[in-house]
Tab-separated table of C-alpha atoms in Angstrom:
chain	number	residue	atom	x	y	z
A	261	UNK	CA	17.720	12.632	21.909
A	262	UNK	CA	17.435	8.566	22.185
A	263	UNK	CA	15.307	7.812	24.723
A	264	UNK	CA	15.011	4.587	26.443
A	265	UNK	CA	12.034	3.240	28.538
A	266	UNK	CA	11.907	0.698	31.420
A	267	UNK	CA	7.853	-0.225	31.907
A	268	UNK	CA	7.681	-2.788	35.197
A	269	UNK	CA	4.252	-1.655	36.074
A	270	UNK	CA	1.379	-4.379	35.252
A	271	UNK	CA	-0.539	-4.507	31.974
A	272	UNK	CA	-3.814	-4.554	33.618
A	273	UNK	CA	-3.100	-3.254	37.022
A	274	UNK	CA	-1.888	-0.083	36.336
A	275	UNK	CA	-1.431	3.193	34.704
A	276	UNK	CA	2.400	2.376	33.432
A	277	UNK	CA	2.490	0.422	30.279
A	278	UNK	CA	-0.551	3.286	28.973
A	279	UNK	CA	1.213	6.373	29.698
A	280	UNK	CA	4.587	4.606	28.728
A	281	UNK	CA	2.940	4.659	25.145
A	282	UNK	CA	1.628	8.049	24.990
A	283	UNK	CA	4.755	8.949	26.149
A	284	UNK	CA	6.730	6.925	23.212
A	285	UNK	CA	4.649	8.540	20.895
A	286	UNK	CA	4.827	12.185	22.113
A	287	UNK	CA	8.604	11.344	22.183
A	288	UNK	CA	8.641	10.368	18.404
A	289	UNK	CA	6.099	12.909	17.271
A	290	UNK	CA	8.523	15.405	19.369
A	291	UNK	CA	11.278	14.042	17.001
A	292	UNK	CA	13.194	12.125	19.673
A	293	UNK	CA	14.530	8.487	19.125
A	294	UNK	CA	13.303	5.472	21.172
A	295	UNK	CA	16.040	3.296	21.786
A	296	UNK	CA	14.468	0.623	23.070
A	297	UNK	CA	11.370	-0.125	25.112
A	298	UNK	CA	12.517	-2.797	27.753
A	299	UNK	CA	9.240	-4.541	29.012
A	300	UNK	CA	9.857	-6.113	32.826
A	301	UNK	CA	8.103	-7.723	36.022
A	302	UNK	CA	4.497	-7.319	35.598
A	303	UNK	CA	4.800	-5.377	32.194
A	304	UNK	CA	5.610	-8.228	30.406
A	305	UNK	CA	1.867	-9.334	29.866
A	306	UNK	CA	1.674	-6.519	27.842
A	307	UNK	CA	2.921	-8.572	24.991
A	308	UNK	CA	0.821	-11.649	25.796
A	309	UNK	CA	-1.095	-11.436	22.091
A	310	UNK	CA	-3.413	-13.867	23.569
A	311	UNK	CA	-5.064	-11.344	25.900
A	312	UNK	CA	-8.336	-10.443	23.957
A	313	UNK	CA	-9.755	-7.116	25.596
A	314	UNK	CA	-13.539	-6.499	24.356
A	315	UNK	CA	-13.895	-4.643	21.191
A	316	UNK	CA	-15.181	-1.142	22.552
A	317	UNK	CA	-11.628	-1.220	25.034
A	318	UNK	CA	-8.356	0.006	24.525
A	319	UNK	CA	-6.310	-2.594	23.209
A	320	UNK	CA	-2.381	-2.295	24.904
A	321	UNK	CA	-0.596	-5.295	22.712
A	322	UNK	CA	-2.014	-4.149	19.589
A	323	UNK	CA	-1.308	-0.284	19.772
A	324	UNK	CA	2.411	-1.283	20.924
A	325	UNK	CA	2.584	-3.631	18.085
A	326	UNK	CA	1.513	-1.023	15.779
A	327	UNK	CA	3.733	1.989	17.075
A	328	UNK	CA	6.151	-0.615	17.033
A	329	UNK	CA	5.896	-1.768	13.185
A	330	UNK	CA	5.271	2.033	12.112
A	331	UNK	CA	8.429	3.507	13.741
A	332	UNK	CA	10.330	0.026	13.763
A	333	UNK	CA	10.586	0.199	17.488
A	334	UNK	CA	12.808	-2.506	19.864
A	335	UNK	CA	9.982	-3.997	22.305
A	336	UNK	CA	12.124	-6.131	24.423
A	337	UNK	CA	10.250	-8.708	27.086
A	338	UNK	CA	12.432	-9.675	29.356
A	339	UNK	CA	12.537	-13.466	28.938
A	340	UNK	CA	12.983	-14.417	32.403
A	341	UNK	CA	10.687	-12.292	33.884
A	342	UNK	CA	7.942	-13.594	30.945
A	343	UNK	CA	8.649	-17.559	31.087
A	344	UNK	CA	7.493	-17.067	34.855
A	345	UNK	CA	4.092	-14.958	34.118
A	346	UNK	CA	3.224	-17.064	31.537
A	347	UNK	CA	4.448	-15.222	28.090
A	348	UNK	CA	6.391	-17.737	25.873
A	349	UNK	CA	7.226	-16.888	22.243
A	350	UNK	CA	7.043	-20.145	19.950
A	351	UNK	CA	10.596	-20.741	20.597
A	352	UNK	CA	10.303	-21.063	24.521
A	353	UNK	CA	7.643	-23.001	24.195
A	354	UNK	CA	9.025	-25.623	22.329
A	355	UNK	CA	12.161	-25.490	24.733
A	356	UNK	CA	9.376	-25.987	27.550
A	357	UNK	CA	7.400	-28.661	25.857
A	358	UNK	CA	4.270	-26.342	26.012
A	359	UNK	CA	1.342	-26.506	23.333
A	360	UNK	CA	0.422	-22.557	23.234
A	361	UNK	CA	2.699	-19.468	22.657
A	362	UNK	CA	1.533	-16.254	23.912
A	363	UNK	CA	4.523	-13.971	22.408
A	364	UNK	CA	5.134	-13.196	18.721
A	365	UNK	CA	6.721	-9.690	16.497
A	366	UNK	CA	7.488	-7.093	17.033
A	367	UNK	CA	7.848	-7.925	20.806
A	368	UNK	CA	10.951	-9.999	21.336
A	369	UNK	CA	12.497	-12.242	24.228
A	370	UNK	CA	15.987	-11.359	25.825
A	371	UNK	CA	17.347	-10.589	28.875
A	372	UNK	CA	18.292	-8.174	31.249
A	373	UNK	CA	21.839	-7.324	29.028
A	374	UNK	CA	19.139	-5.435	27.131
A	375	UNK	CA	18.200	-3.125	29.715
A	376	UNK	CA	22.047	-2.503	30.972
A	377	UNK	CA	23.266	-2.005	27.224
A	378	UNK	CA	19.953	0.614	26.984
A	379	UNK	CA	20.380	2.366	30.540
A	380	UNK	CA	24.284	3.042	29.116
A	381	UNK	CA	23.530	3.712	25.551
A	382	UNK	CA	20.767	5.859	25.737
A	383	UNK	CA	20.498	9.349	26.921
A	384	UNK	CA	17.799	9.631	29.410
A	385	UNK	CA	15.987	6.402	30.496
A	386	UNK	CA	12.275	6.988	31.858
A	387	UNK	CA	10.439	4.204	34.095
A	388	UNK	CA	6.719	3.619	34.252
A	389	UNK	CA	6.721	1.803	37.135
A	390	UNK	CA	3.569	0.254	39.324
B	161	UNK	CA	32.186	3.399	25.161
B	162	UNK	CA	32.071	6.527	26.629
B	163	UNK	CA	32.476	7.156	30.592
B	164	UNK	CA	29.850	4.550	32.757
B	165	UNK	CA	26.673	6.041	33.986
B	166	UNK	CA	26.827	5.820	37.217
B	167	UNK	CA	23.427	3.995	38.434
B	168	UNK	CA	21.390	4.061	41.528
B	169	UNK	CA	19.290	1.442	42.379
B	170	UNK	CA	16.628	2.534	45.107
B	171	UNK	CA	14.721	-0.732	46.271
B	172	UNK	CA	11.669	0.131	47.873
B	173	UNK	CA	9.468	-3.457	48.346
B	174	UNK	CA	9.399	-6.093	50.990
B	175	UNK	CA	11.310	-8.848	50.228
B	176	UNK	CA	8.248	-11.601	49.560
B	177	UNK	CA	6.438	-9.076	48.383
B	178	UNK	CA	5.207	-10.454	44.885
B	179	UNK	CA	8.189	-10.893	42.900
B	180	UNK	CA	9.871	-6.993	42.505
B	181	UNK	CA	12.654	-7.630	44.946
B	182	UNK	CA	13.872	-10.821	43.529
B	183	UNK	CA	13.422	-9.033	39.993
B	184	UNK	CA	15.016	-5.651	40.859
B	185	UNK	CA	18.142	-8.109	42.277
B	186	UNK	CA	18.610	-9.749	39.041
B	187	UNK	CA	18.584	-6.299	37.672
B	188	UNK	CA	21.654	-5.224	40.007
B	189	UNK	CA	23.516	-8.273	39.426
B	190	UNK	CA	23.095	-7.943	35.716
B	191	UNK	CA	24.145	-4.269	35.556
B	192	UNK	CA	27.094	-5.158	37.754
B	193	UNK	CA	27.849	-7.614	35.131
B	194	UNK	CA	28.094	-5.543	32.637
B	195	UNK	CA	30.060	-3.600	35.197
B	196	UNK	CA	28.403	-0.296	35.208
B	197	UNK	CA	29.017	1.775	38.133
B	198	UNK	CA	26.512	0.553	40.744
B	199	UNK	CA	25.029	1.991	44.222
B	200	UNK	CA	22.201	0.309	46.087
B	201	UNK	CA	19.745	1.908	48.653
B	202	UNK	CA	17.222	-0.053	50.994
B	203	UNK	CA	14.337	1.995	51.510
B	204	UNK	CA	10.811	2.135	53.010
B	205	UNK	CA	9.894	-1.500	53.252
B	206	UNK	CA	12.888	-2.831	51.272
B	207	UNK	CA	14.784	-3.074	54.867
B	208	UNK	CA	13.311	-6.140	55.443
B	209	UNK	CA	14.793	-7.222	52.806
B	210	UNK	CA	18.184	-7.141	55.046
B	211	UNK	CA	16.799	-8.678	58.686
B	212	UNK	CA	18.906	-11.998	58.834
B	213	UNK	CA	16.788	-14.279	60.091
B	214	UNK	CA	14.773	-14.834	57.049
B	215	UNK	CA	12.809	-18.397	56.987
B	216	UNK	CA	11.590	-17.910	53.003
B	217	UNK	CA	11.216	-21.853	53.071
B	218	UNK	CA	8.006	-21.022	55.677
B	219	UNK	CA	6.123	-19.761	52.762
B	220	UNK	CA	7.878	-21.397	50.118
B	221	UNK	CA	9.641	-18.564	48.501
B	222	UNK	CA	13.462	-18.334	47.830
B	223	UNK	CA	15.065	-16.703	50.704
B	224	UNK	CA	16.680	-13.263	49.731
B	225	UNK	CA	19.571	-13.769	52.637
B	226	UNK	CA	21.342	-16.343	50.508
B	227	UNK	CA	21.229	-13.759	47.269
B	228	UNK	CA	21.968	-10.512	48.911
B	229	UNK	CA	25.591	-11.157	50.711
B	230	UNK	CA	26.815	-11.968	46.960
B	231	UNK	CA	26.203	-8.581	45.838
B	232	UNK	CA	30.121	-7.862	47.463
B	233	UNK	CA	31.542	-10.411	45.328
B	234	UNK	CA	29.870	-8.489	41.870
B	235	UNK	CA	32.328	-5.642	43.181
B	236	UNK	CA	28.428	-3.982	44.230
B	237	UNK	CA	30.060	-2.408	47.469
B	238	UNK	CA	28.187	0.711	47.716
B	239	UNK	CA	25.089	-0.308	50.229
B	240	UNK	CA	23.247	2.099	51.548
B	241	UNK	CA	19.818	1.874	53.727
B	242	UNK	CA	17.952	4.569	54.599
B	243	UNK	CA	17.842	5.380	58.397
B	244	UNK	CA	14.532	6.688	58.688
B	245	UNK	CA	13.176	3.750	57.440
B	246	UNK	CA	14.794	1.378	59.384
B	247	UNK	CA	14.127	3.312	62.667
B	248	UNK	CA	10.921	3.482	61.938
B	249	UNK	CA	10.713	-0.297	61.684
B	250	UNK	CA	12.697	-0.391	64.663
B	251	UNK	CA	15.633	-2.014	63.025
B	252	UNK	CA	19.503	-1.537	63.481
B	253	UNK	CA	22.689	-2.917	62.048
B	254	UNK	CA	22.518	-5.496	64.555
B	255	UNK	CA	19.402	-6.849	62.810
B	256	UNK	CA	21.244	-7.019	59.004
B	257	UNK	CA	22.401	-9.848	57.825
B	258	UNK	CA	25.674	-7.829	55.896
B	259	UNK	CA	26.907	-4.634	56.375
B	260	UNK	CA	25.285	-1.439	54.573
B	261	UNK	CA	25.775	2.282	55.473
B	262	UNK	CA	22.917	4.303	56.835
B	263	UNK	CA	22.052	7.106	55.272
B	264	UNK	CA	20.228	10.374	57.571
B	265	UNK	CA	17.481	12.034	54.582
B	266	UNK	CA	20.017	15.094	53.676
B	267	UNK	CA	22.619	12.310	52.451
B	268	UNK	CA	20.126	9.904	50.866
B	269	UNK	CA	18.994	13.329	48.389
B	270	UNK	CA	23.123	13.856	48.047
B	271	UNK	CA	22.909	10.263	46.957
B	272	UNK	CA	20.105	10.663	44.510
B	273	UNK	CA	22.343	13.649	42.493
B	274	UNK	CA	25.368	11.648	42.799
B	275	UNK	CA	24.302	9.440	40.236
B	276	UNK	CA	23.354	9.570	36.436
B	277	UNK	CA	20.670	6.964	36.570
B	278	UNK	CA	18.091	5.933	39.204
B	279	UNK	CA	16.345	2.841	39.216
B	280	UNK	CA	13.561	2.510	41.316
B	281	UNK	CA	11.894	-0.794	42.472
């Protein structure tokens, strides 16, 4: 089954963008297809690579990243909701004369076409919201 | 493509409530874009999002009344709120600033099974 997820629920404020991954994973280990993984409102910090979490916690960005790269996932931040919390990839940041980036692969910028082409295309969609 | 999903979006915030109503409105107008089969409900404290006398420039947000009468002119006709929730907020139509159907509870779950998708915000 292709499966595609919708995670609006904050990084650190909330329970969604964690269980969204044990979900993914369960879902691929289950021998299902992740479609896409459409990161929006609040979720999109969970791409920020600059967030640094001490070493003994769980680290969100980095375990996305790497289910991400192992099963060559489609993390999708939406841009709009990211330019206005902050998360720029190197790109928008240039656009935006700004020094820093805070966005980089596998996590990638588009916009909301994403989530109506995924919604359509997929079978079920699941949402992790706040 | 094979036959539209048919999509529900159930809004559920205050309208200057952080930024989820403005977001979940770009979401509608998007999917309407891409012209999937769309129905809106107003729930819970999303009615608000409907009084028409909105003064957004008081607290220096963007006022939802000037985005929400466009949703007609997407071809987003289907507006629903749900009655409960405006009577218990002791709204009517009279306070909305565009029409929308009320829905008693037994349609608003008919509602819910009518459609292939829900999106809730």
């Amino acid at each position: 089954m292709k499966i595609a997820l919708l995670i609006y629920g904050s990084a650190h404020n909330s329970q969604a963008s964690y269980s969204a991954l044990r979900f993914a994973k369960a879902a691929i280990s289950s021998g299902h297809e992740i479609y896409r993984v459409f990161f929006y409102g609040d979720a999109v910090n969970t791409g920020n690579f600059l967030s640094t979490p001490p070493q003994d916690e769980f680290d969100l960005q980095t375990e996305w990243a790497r289910l991400a790269e192992s099963h060559d996932l489609d993390l999708v931040v939406c841009i709009a909701a990211a330019l206005r919390r902050g998360v720029l990839d190197e790109k928008e940041a240039q656009r935006f004369a700004k020094e820093q980036y805070s966005l980089q692969a596998p996590f990638t910028l588009s916009g909301l076409g994403q989530l109506a082409d995924a919604s359509q295309s997929a079978d079920r969609l699941i949402t992790f919201g706040g | 493509m094979s036959e539209q999903k048919r999509t529900l979006v159930v809004l559920t915030k205050a309208p200057y409530q952080g930024q989820m109503a403005r977001e979940a409105l770009d979401v509608i107008l998007t999917s309407a874009a891409f012209e999937t089969p769309l129905s809106v409900l107003f729930t819970g404290d999303a009615v608000y999002q409907l009084l028409n006398a909105q003064h957004a420039e008081a607290i220096n947000a963007k006022s939802m009344s000037a985005s929400l009468p466009v949703l007609p002119v997407y071809d987003v006709e289907n507006l629903f709120v749900d009655a409960d929730s405006a009577a218990a907020r002791g709204l009517t139509a009279s306070d909305f600033l565009m029409p929308v159907k009320a829905l008693e509870l037994h349609n608003v779950q008919a509602l819910f099974h009518e459609h292939d998708r829900v999106l809730s915000f």
